[in-house]
Short mmCIF file of C-alpha atoms in Angstrom, two decimals:
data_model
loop_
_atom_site.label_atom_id
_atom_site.label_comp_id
_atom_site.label_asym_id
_atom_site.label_seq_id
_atom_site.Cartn_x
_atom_site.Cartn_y
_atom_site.Cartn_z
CA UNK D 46 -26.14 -34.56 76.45
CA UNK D 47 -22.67 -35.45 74.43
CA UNK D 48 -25.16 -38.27 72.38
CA UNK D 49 -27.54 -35.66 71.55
CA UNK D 50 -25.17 -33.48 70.34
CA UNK D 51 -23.91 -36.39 68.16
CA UNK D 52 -27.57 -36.70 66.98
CA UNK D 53 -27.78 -33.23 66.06
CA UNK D 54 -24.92 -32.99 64.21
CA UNK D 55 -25.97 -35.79 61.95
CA UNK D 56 -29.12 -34.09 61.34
CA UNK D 57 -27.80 -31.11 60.62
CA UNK D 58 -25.34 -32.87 58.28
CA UNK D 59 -27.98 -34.73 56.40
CA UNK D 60 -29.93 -31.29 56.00
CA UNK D 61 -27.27 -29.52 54.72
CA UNK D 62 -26.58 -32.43 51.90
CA UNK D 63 -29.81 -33.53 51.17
CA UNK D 64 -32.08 -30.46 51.36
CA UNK D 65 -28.92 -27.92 50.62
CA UNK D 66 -27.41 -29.91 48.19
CA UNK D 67 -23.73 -29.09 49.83
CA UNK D 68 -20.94 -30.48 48.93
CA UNK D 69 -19.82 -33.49 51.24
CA UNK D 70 -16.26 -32.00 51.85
CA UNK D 71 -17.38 -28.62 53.19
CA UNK D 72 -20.73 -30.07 54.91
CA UNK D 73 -18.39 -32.28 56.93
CA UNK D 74 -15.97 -29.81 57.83
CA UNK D 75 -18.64 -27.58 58.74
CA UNK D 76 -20.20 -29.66 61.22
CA UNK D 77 -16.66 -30.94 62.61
CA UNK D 78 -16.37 -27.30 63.48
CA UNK D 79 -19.63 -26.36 64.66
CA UNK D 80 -19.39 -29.71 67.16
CA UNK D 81 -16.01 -28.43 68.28
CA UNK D 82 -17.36 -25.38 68.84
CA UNK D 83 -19.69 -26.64 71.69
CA UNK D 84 -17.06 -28.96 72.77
CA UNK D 85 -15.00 -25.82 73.49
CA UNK D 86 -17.95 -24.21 75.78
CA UNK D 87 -18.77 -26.70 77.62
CA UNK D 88 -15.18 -27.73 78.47
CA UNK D 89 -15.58 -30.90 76.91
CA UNK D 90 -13.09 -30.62 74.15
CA UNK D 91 -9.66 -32.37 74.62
CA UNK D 92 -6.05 -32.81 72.69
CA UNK D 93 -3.82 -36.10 74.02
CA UNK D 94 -5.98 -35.85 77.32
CA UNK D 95 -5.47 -32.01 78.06
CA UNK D 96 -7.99 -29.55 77.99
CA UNK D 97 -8.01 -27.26 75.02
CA UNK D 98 -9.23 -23.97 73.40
CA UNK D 99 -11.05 -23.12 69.70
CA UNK D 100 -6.92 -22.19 69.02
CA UNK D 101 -6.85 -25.82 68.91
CA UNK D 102 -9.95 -26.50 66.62
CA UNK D 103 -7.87 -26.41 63.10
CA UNK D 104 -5.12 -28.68 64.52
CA UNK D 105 -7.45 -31.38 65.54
CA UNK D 106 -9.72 -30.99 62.12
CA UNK D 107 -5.93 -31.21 60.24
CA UNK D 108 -5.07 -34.51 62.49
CA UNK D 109 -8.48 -35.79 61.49
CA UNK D 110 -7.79 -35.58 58.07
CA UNK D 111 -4.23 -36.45 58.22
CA UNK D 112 -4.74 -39.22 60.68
CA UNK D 113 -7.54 -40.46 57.96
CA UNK D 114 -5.28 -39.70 54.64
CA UNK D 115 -1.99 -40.89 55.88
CA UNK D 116 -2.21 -44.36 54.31
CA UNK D 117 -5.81 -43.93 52.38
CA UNK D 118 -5.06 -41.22 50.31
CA UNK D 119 -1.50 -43.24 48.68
CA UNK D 120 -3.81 -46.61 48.56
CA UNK D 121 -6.81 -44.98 46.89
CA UNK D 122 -5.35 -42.93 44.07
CA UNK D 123 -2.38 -45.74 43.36
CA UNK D 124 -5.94 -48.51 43.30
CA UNK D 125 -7.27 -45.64 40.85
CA UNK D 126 -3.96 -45.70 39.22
CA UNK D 127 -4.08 -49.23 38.29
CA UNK D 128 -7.48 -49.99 37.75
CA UNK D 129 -7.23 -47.11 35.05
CA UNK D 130 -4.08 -48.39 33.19
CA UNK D 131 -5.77 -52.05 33.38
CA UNK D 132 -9.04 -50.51 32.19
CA UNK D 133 -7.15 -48.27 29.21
CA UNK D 134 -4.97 -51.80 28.14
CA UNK D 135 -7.69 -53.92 28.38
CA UNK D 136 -7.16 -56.35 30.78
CA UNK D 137 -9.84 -55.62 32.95
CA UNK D 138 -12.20 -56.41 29.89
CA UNK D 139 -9.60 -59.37 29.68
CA UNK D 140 -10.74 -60.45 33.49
CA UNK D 141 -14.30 -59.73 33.49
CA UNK D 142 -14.36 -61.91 30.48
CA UNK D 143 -12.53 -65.03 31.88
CA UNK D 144 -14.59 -64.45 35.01
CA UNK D 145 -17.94 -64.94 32.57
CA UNK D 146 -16.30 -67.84 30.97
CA UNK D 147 -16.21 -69.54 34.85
CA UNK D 148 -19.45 -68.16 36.48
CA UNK D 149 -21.93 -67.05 33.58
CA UNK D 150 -23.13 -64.24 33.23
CA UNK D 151 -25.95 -65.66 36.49
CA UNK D 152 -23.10 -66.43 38.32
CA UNK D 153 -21.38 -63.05 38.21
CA UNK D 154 -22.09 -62.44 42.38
CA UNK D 155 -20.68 -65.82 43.03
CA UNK D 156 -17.52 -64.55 41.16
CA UNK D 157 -17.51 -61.01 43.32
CA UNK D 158 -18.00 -63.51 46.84
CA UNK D 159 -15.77 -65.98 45.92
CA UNK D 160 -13.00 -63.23 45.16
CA UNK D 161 -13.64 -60.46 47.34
CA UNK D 162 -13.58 -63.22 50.39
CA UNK D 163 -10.16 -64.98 48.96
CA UNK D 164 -9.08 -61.36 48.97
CA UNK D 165 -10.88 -59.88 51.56
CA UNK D 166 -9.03 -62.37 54.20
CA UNK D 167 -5.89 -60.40 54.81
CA UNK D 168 -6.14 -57.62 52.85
CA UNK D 169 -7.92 -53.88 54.66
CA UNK D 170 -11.22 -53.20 53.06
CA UNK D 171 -9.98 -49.74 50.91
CA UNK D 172 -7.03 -51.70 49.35
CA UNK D 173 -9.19 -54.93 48.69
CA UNK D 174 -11.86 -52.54 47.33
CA UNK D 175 -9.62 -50.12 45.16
CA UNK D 176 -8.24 -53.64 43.33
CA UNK D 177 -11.64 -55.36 43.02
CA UNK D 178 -13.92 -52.16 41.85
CA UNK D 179 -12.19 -51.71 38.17
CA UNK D 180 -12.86 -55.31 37.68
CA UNK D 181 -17.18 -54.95 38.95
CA UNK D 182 -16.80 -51.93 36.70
CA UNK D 183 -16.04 -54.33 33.67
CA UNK D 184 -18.69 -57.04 34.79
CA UNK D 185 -21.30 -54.50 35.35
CA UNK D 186 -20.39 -52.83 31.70
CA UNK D 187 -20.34 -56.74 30.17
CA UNK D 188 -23.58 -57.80 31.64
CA UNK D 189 -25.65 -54.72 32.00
CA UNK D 190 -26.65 -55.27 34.94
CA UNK D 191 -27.15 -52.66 37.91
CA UNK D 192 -23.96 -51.17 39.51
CA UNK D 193 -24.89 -52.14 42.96
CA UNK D 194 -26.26 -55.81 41.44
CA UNK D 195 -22.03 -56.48 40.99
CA UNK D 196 -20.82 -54.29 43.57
CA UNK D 197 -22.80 -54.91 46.34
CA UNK D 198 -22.12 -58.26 47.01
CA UNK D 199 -18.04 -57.37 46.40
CA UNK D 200 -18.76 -54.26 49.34
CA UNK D 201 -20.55 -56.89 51.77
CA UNK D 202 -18.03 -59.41 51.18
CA UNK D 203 -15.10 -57.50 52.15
CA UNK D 204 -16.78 -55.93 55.03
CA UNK D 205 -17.25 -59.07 56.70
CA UNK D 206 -13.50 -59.99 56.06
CA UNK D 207 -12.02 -56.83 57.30
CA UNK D 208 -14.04 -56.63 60.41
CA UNK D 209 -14.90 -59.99 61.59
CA UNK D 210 -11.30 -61.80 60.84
CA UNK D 211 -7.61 -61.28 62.38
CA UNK D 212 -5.00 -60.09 60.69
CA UNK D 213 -7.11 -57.30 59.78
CA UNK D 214 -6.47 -54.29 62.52
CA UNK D 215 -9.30 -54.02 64.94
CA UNK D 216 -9.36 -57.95 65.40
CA UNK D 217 -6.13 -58.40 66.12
CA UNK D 218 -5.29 -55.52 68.24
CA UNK D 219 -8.74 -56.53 70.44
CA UNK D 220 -7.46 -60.47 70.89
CA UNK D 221 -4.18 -58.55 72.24
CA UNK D 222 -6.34 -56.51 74.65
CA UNK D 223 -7.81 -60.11 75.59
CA UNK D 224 -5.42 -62.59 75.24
CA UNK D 225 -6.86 -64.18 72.69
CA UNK D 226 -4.91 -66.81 70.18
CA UNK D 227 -4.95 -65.44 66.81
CA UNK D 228 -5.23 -68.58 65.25
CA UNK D 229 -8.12 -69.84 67.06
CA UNK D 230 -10.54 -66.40 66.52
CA UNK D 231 -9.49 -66.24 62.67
CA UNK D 232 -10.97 -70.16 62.94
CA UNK D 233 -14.28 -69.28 64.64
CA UNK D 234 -14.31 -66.13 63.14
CA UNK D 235 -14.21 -68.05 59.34
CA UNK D 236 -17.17 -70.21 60.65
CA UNK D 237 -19.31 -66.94 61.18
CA UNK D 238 -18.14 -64.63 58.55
CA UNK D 239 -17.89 -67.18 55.14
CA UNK D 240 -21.95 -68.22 55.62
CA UNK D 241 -23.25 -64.74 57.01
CA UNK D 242 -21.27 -62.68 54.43
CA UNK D 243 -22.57 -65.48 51.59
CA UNK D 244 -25.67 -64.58 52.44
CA UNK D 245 -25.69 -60.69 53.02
CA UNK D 246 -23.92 -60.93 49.79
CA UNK D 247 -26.71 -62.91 47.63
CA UNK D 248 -30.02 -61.61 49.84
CA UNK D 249 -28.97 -57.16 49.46
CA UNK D 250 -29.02 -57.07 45.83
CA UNK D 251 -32.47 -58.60 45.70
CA UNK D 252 -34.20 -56.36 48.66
CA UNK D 253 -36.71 -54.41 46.74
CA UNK D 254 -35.64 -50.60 48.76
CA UNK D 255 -32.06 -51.74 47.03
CA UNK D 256 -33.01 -52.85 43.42
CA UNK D 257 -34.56 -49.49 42.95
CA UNK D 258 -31.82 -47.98 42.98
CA UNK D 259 -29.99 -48.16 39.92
CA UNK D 260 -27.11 -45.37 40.10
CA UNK D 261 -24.95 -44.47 36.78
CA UNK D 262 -21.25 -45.62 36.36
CA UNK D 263 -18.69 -43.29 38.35
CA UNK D 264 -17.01 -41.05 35.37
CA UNK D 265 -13.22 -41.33 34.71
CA UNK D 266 -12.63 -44.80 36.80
CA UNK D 267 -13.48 -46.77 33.31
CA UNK D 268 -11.76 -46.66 30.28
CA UNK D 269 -14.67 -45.66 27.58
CA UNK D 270 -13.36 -48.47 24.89
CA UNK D 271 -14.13 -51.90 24.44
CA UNK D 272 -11.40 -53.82 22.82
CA UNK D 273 -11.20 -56.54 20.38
CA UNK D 274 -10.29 -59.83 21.28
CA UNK D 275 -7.25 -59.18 19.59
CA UNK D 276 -6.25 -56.08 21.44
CA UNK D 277 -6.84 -57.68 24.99
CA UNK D 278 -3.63 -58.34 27.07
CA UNK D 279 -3.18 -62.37 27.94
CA UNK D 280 -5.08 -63.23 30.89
CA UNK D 281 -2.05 -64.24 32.81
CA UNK D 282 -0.53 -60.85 32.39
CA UNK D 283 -3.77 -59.29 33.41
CA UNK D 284 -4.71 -61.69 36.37
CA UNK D 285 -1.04 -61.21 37.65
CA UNK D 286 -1.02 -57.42 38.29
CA UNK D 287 -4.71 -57.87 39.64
CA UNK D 288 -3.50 -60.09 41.99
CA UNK D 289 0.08 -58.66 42.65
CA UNK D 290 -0.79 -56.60 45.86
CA UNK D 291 -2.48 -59.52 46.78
CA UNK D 292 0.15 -62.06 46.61
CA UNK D 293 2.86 -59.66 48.22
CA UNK D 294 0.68 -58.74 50.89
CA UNK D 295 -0.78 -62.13 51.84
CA UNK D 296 2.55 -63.83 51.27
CA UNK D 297 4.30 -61.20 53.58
CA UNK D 298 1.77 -61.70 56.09
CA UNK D 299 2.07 -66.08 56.22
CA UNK D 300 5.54 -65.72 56.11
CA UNK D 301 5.58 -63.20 59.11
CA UNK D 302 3.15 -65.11 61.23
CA UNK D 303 4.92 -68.30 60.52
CA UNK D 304 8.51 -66.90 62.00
CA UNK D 305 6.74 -64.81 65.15
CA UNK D 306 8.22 -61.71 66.45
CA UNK D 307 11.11 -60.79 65.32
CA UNK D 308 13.96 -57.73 64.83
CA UNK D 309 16.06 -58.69 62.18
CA UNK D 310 16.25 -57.28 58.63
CA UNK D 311 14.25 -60.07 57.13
CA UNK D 312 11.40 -59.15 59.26
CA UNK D 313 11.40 -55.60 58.10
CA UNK D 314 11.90 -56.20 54.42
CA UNK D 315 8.88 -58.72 54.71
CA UNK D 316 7.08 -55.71 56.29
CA UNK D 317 7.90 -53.39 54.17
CA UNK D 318 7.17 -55.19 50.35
CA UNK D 319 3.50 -56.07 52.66
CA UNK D 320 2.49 -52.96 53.57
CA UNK D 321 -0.62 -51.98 51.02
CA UNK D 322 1.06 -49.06 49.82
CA UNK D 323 4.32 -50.75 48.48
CA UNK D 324 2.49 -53.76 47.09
CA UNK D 325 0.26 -51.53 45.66
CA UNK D 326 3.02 -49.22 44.06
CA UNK D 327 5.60 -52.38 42.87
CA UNK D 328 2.05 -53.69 41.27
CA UNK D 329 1.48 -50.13 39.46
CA UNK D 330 5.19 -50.08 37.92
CA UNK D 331 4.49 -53.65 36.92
CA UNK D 332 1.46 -52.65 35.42
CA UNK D 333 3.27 -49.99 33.77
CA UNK D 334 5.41 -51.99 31.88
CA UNK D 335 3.63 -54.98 31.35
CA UNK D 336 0.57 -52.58 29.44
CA UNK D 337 2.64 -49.89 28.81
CA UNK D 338 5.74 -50.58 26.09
CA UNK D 339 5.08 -54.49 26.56
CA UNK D 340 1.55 -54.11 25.25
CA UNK D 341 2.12 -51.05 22.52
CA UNK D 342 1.13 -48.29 24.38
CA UNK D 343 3.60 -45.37 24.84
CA UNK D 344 4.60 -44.42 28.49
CA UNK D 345 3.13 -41.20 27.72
CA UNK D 346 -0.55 -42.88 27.35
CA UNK D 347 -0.11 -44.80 30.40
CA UNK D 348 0.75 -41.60 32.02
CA UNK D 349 -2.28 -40.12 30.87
CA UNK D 350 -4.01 -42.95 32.33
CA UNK D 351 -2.41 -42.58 35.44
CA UNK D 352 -3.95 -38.92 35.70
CA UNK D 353 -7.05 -39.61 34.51
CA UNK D 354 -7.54 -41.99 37.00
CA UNK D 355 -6.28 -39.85 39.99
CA UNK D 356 -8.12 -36.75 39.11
CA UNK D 357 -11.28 -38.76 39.41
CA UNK D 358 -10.43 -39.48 42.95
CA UNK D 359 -9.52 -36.02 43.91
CA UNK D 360 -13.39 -35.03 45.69
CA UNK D 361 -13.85 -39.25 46.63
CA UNK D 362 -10.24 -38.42 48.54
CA UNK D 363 -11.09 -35.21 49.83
CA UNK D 364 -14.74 -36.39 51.40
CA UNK D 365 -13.12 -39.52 52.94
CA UNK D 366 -10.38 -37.16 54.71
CA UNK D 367 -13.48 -34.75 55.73
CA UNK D 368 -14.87 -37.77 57.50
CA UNK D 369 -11.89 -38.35 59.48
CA UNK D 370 -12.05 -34.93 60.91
CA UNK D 371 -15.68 -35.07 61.59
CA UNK D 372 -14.73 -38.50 63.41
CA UNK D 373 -11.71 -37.16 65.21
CA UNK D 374 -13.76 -33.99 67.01
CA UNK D 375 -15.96 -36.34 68.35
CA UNK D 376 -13.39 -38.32 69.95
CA UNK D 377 -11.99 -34.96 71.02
CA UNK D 378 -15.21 -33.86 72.33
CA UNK D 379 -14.84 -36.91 75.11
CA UNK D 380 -17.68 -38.84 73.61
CA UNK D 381 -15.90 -42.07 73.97
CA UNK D 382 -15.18 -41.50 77.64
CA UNK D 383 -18.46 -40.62 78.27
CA UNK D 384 -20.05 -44.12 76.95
CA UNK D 385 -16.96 -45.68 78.05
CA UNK D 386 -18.14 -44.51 81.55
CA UNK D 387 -22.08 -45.12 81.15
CA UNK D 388 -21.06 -48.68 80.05
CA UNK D 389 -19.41 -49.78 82.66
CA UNK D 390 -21.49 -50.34 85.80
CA UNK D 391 -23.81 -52.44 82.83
CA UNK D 392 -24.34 -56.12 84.28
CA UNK D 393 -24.88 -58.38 80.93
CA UNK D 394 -23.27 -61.52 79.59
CA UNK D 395 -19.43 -60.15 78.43
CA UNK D 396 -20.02 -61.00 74.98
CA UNK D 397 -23.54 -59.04 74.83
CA UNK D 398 -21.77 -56.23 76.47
CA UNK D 399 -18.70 -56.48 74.18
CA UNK D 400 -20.75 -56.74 71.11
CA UNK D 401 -23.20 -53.46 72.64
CA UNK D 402 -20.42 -50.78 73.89
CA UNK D 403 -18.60 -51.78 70.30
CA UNK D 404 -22.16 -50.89 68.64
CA UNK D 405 -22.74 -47.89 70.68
CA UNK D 406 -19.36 -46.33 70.34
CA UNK D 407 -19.26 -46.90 66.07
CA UNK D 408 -22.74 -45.05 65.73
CA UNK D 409 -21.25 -42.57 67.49
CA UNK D 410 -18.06 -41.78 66.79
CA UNK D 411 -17.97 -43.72 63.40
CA UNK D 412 -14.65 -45.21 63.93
CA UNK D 413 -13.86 -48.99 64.41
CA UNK D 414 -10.51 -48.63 65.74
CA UNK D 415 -11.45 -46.73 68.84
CA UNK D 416 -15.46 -49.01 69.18
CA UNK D 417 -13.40 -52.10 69.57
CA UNK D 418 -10.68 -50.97 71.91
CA UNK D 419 -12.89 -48.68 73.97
CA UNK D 420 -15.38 -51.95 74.71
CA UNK D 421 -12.47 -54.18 74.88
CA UNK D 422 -11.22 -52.02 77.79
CA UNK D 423 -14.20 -52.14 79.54
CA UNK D 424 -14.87 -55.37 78.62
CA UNK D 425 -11.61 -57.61 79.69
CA UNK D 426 -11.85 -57.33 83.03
CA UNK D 427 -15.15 -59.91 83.00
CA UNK D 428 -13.18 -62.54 81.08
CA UNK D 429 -10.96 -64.08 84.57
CA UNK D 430 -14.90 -64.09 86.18
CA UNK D 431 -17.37 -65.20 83.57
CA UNK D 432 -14.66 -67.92 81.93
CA UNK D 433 -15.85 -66.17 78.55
CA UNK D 434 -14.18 -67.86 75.44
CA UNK D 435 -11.31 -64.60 74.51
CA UNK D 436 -11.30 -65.67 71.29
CA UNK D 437 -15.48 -65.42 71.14
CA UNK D 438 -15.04 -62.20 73.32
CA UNK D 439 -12.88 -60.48 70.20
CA UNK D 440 -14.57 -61.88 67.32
CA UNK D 441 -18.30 -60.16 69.72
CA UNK D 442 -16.05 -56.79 69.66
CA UNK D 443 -14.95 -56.52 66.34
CA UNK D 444 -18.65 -57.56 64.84
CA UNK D 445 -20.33 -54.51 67.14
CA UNK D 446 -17.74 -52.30 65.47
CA UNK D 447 -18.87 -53.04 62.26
CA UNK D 448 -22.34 -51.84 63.35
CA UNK D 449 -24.92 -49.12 61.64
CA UNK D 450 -21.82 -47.27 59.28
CA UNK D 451 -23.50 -43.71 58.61
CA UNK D 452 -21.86 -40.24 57.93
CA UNK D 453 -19.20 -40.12 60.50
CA UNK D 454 -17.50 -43.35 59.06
CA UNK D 455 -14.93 -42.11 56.21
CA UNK D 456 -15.76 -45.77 54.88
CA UNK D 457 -19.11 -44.41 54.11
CA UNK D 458 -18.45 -42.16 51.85
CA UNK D 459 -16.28 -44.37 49.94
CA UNK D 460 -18.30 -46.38 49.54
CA UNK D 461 -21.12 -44.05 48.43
CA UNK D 462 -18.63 -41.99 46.54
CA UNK D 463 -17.02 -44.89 44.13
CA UNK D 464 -21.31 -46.49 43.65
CA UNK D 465 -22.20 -43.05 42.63
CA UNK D 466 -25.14 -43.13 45.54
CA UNK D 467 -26.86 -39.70 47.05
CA UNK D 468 -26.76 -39.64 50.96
CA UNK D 469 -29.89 -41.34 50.96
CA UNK D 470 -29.37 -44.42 49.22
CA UNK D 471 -26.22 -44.77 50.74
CA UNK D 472 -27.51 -44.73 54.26
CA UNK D 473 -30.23 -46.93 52.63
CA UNK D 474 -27.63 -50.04 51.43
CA UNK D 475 -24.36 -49.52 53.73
CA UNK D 476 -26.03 -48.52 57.31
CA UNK D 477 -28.44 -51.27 56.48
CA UNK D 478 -26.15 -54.41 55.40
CA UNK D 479 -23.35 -53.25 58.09
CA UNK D 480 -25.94 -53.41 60.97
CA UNK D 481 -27.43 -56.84 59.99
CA UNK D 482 -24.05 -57.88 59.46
CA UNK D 483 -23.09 -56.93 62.82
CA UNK D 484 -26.41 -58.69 64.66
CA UNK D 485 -25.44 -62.09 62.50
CA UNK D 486 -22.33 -62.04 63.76
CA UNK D 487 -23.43 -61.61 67.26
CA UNK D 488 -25.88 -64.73 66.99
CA UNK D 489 -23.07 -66.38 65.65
CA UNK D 490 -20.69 -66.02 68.45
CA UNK D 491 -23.85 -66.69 71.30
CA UNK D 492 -24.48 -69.44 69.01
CA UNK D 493 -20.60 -71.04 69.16
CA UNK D 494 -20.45 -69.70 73.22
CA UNK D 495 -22.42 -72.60 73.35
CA UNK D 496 -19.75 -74.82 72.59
CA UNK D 497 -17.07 -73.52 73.10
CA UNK D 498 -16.39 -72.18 76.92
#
């Protein structure tokens, strides 16, 4: 019963977008409620393991959307922040032109691979995404091309990153749960995710259900103006701030794993200048100056800039958060314990089963953080009696989780929100390349289990 109610509240979800024509926000919240509403009545509905009442419906909606926002929210609208001021200075013009200078105008995909994986390896998918879009923006504009011809491959690349490959969270917590070495799964995990992300990457674009679908820029995320050589910023300047975030969270990250576990205060200032949302706000203040009174423009245009790129994130921000609460009254409704407990009398090879509770729990529940440590739970306890590979065990758990994204993933609608998609055509490109990209992952690992033991 608990999976059919899941099923019915996507329906009625879909209905009430796509035939309705209801706004995302107040769709989701709607059904978040309505499923917490028969959570309630059949005494299914939970808060930190106690039974609860419909007194408690708001506060676990609020924690959805809190629990969702906490870190998003700051990331996305500073990413808006400084993909605007880039885009109103010029140098994301500047970048999408030096990119066409490397790759050609035919090799523009290459270009959106090649970075959004050098990215993509240990930065979180929204952050990666909110640095990379401003510049597929640019290319798209440059090259007329289709919006999801440029983004697409950028989306699938970072995808695979974030969910196949430690230090990203759901990998690295699960090779805790198991044991694993870090090192070793973010090896293996590189042999599956560089050639099956390549290759999601190149083949989307060019599936005919996709290439039909050609959806108009977002508004307010580009700057309208195309600047004379003259005007641009220097390409150093621009590829610095680009990168910034990058550099201070990557570097933090090397540097951390290199001196292990630690308590002292250089361990927490390395933490704190690589956490997304300071790297992300030391690279808009550089931005600031650098194409603010550095580049001619007065700090009250770059302010403007600032808005304009924040108010265009307001419903993308409000949606996402929406998301979160639909995801959070399903884990309140017990729908994790409930598979959690179906699961585990199943008698299949650990990896398969890894890989399939991960899967089951995501469509479900939509959330990747609670697919991969659910089926790792269930899952560990084969390792000691199957002599399963742990790092092959996480890398099976963290591909499942990645698994059929629809409406209760807040990634979703991010990602159909900043590509300008309908419902449709985002379940259409996103639930489509995420499952394949889940089942090539899983051949993958079967496919190394067979040498590695």
């Amino acid at each position: 019963m608990p999976l059919v109610i899941v099923g019915l509240s996507v329906v009625v979800l879909l209905v009430l977008m796509m035939k309705f024509k209801l706004n995302g926000f107040i769709s989701l919240l709607l059904v978040s409620a309505l499923v917490a509403f028969w959570a309630v009545a059949t005494g299914n509905f939970t808060v930190d393991g106690e039974p609860a009442g419909l007194g408690e419906i708001p506060e676990v909606i609020k924690d959805g959307v809190g629990g969702q926002l906490g870190g998003t929210a700051i990331v996305i609208g500073l990413g808006a922040m400084i993909g605007r001021v880039m885009g109103d200075a010029g140098a994301a013009q500047r970048i999408a032109g030096k990119i066409l200078n490397v790759f050609g105008a035919k090799g523009v995909q290459w270009a959106m691979i090649v970075s959004s994986m050098l990215i993509g390896v240990t930065m979180f998918y929204e952050v990666a995404f909110v640095i990379l879009v401003p510049v597929a923006f640019t290319l798209v504009r440059a090259t007329k091309v289709n919006l999801l011809w440029v983004g697409l491959p950028m989306s699938i690349s970072l995808s695979t990153m974030h969910s196949f490959l430690p230090p990203h969270p759901g990998p690295t917590a699960v090779a805790g749960l198991y044991e694993a070495s870090v090192g070793l799964t973010l090896a293996y995990g590189l042999m599956i995710a560089v050639p099956a992300g390549a290759l999601m990457a190149m083949l989307w674009p060019r599936l005919p259900f996709v290439r039909k679908i050609n959806p108009e820029m977002p508004q307010g995320l580009l700057a309208d103006k195309e600047f004379k050589e003259s005007d641009l910023p220097s390409g150093f300047m621009s590829f610095f701030v680009a990168l910034l975030p990058v550099l201070l969270i990557a570097g933090a990250e090397v540097i951390l794993m290199s001196l292990g576990e630690g308590d002292d205060t250089l361990h927490h200032v390395l933490k704190l200048v690589g956490s997304p949302e300071i790297a992300l706000l030391v690279a808009l203040i550089v931005a600031t100056i650098a194409f603010g009174p550095a580049h001619n423009r007065t700090m009250s245009q770059v302010g403007k800039s600032m808005s304009e790129g924040a108010r265009a994130m307001a419903m993308i921000i409000l949606v996402i958060g929406a998301g979160g609460a639909f995801k959070q009254v399903l884990v309140s409704a017990g729908i994790a314990d409930y598979i959690a407990d179906q699961a585990s009398g199943w008698d299949l090879n650990p990896i398969i089963l890894a890989w399939l509770i991960a899967a089951i729990l995501r469509i479900a529940l939509g959330s990747a953080t609670v697919a991969v440590s659910t089926a790792a739970g269930i899952a560990a306890p084969l390792l000691a009696a199957t002599g399963a590979s742990p790092e092959l065990m996480v890398l099976a758990t963290a591909c499942g989780s990645l698994a059929f994204s629809h409406v209760n993933d807040p990634g979703f609608w991010m990602f159909k929100e900043y590509f300008n998609l309908n419902v449709g055509q985002a379940l259409a490109v996103r639930t489509s390349y995420t499952t394949v990209l889940a089942v090539l992952g899983l051949l993958g690992v079967l496919l190394l289990s067979t040498f590695v033991g």
